[in-house]
Amino acid sequence: MERVTAITTAVRAPLSPGRRYAAAITFIALGLVDIMLLGFFSHRGDAIFALSLPGAGTQLPSLHAPAALTCYVAGGISIALGLLRAFVEVSRRTKRLTIAIVLLCFLIAVLCWSGSATTTPLNVVSLLQGSIEASIPLILGALSGLLCERSGVINIAIEGQFLAGAFASAIVASAFGGLWLGLVAGSLAGGFIGLLLAVFAITFLVDQIILGVVLDVLALGLTNYLFDRLMAQNPNYNTGISFSSIKIPVLGDIPIIGPVFFNGPIFLYITYGMIIVIQVALFHSRWGLRVRAVGEHPAAADTVGIKVLWIRYRNVLLGGLVAGIGGAYLTIGSVGSFNPDISSGLGFIALAAMIFGRWTPMGSVAAALLFGFSEQLAYVMSTLNVPLPPTILNMAPYVATIIAVAGLVGKVRAPAADGKPYVKA
Amino acid sequence: MSEQMPAAEPGPADSAPADSAPAHSAPAGGVSADTVTATTPDGAPKTPGGGRRRFSAGLIIEAITQGSSTVITILAIFLALVVGGLLIVFSNPTVLNDWNHFFSDPGVALTQTWQAISFAYTQMFEGAILNPATVSAAFHGGSIAAIFYPLSETCAKGTPLILTGLSVALAFRAGLFNIGAAAQWIGGAVVAVWLGFGVSLPPVIHVIVCVIGAFVGGAVIGWFVGLLKAKTGAHEVIVTIMLNYVMYSLLSYLLSTPTALQEPGQSNQIAPFIDANANLPHVGGPPPQAGVGFLIAVGAAAGVAWLLSRSTVGFQFRTVGASPSAAKNAGISVERVWIWAMLIAGGLAGLAASTVVQGTNTQLTFNSYGTYGTDGITVALLGRARPFGVVLAGLLFGALQVGGSYVEAATLGQVPADIFQVLEGLIVLFVAAPPLVRMVFRLRSAKGGMEAVAKGWNG
């Protein structure tokens, strides 16, 4: 046992120099980008930001910002914070705050730079609205992953659950004309993949990484096959109906916040509910304590009478149901009709968001939002007169995630028993 | 070292209630730590005094002598074929119609079902392995080479799968999960194609330069992943997934920029044909038959087998794969292992690209990377992250793909090739679940389950 303690202390040794200065270097690099690239290459003049959607009830005046100057200021702040991080040891809370400020500065610089390229105002509200909508499936997928993994079952099958949910909801909603029925069907289809994951991982002790990849391949193959057999030949099974937006009465009229947070498809509100329920349940309920215990040390949980396998079964199933809703969003929540491989890797990005968010609901949500926002920003920028080809702009969300993971988040730790089947001795 | 390690670790979770140390998670399940280093794939407890088996030819002998594991694999493939048969029946309206009249005329339904399934599988066999018609034709003055045509095509299709499979497998052995074979494939393809048409060199040298270029192109992408993990702790799963998309965009950009890789005068995303000198030589016949690329794949498998089982570096890889903390304690630089393992893994995926862009006589397009990345994962998993197993798994998947499109053509699209993708997934699933196969075929449980090739996120 001494040996074990020795090993763990070795692993918990002080941060390596690379890790120690990673944040500082990233801050300064971003600051330099703000100044040298975005500031110098901004067109002289103002960047105009519209703060209301066209046709909204109350119109806010547009915001004018001197592009180059704003970039210089943003860059200066970032470099200053980078130097601070390099030479001063600060508390954890301050660290997070500095990260947020630097990212915000970078963002403002990018917006000014792209906004200055054109005279048409850049609509901040529609940008944010799009970001939220792009994040919905990612949040649901990441929550699904974390439900499974907190109980100790790795879920790489999120992609497969998305596909199954998207297909089932589209076909059921089209065939029976009921969107709610489609939503339920999508959730159940995701739950079915979850059930397969549970049976094979928990009962048959299949390696969970193999299993997840296999379920993705199976779901892709099966939905392609069924699309070919059913939908391609009979358009009545893929009519493309989808939920319309629901506006929350009073809250939806608040400028900026209203259209962004309180005017969206039903999935938006389901996602809010899921985030709150899972966050509270996981960290403030007996259920959550048990789930975390099973995920960290199943043997210990077993000795105090927690039914390890039952908890895992239940969580993996729940995860499948949640990811199924995320899949349903891809069809009946947005575009309506199903296409082969409609999720196109979103499940893997949700997986990355969960890891990036350190297996916590709030972290996953933040990661998903970062991704959704940079994706939407790239899209908006490609419609502006920005001197970058759209193919390069498309890289933005992925590059942003790599920078965030490498420069700001660093090493993450999964639940200790994640991926390890539990066999009662 | 590999014999001593399990002894140094505490036993399975139940015997170590005090082991709540989170960072030291490897032994908690008691599954991964000792089975990954184990040189015997049966999961049986190793006898420290029993000596290690000799390797080179031992790999093959081992595969044959592992009766139960081989039997399970064959039964698993059989089971997958049965499920695939159900899908074939569901795609056949005539047979489905016969089943509607099952109670009035059960004979017809059963014969039709049998005919539909056996027709599809016979066609698949003829398309991918051996067509009896060519054999009888050879006896009547036809070409003998034609007999080997399906097999050659299977090898050709399997070539990139073997190489991406090796890429993923090597990373697995070092405890890394490489989802980014697609990005590394693109890295290799871009360099190989650019050297292929952008540079003119004498015949033999040009091919070699391109192949090395492809290796380097893939290796750089892999190295970057390893570097980030080593220096900043960024999780390789996130970085490889994100790099895939970055490389898709980069490829799209390069292929739509005439000054980069786009063929002049094209509006589509397509690269020029590479120089004739840069094409890999044919062995049997022109593509789609197998060429030198297949030899590269087999050679790479032998190289990886040597690296993993014979070299110091490979030993370090496996040690880190088994338990990074133990490796660190033993004085191995875990960071260096991560960087080198990802570098070589990336290079192997780059080689896969080389065998495609230089070996199939086609132009690089945006869709060229296809599903090599995910196929690499399934191939590596089916081959249990062992080089020899990866070759077999790659050939099996190559056969399924060749046979699949052959069946689709032979049945005029009635049996879509998608079925064979499902079949691939089912095979891996059943092979990975020996308890299920034992249950279905009512076999007595003999030895432990399949060893863990992949490990949890904590490495």
Short mmCIF file of C-alpha atoms in Angstrom, two decimals, chain A residues 60 81 87 129 164 178 249 281:
data_model
loop_
_atom_site.label_atom_id
_atom_site.label_comp_id
_atom_site.label_asym_id
_atom_site.label_seq_id
_atom_site.Cartn_x
_atom_site.Cartn_y
_atom_site.Cartn_z
CA LEU A 60 -32.47 49.39 -29.16
CA LEU A 81 -3.39 39.59 -17.61
CA PHE A 87 4.55 36.27 -12.36
CA GLN A 129 -29.76 33.13 -30.85
CA ALA A 164 -31.40 6.82 -33.74
CA GLY A 178 -47.73 14.09 -34.12
CA PRO A 249 -44.95 35.75 -22.59
CA ALA A 281 -29.84 15.91 -8.67
#
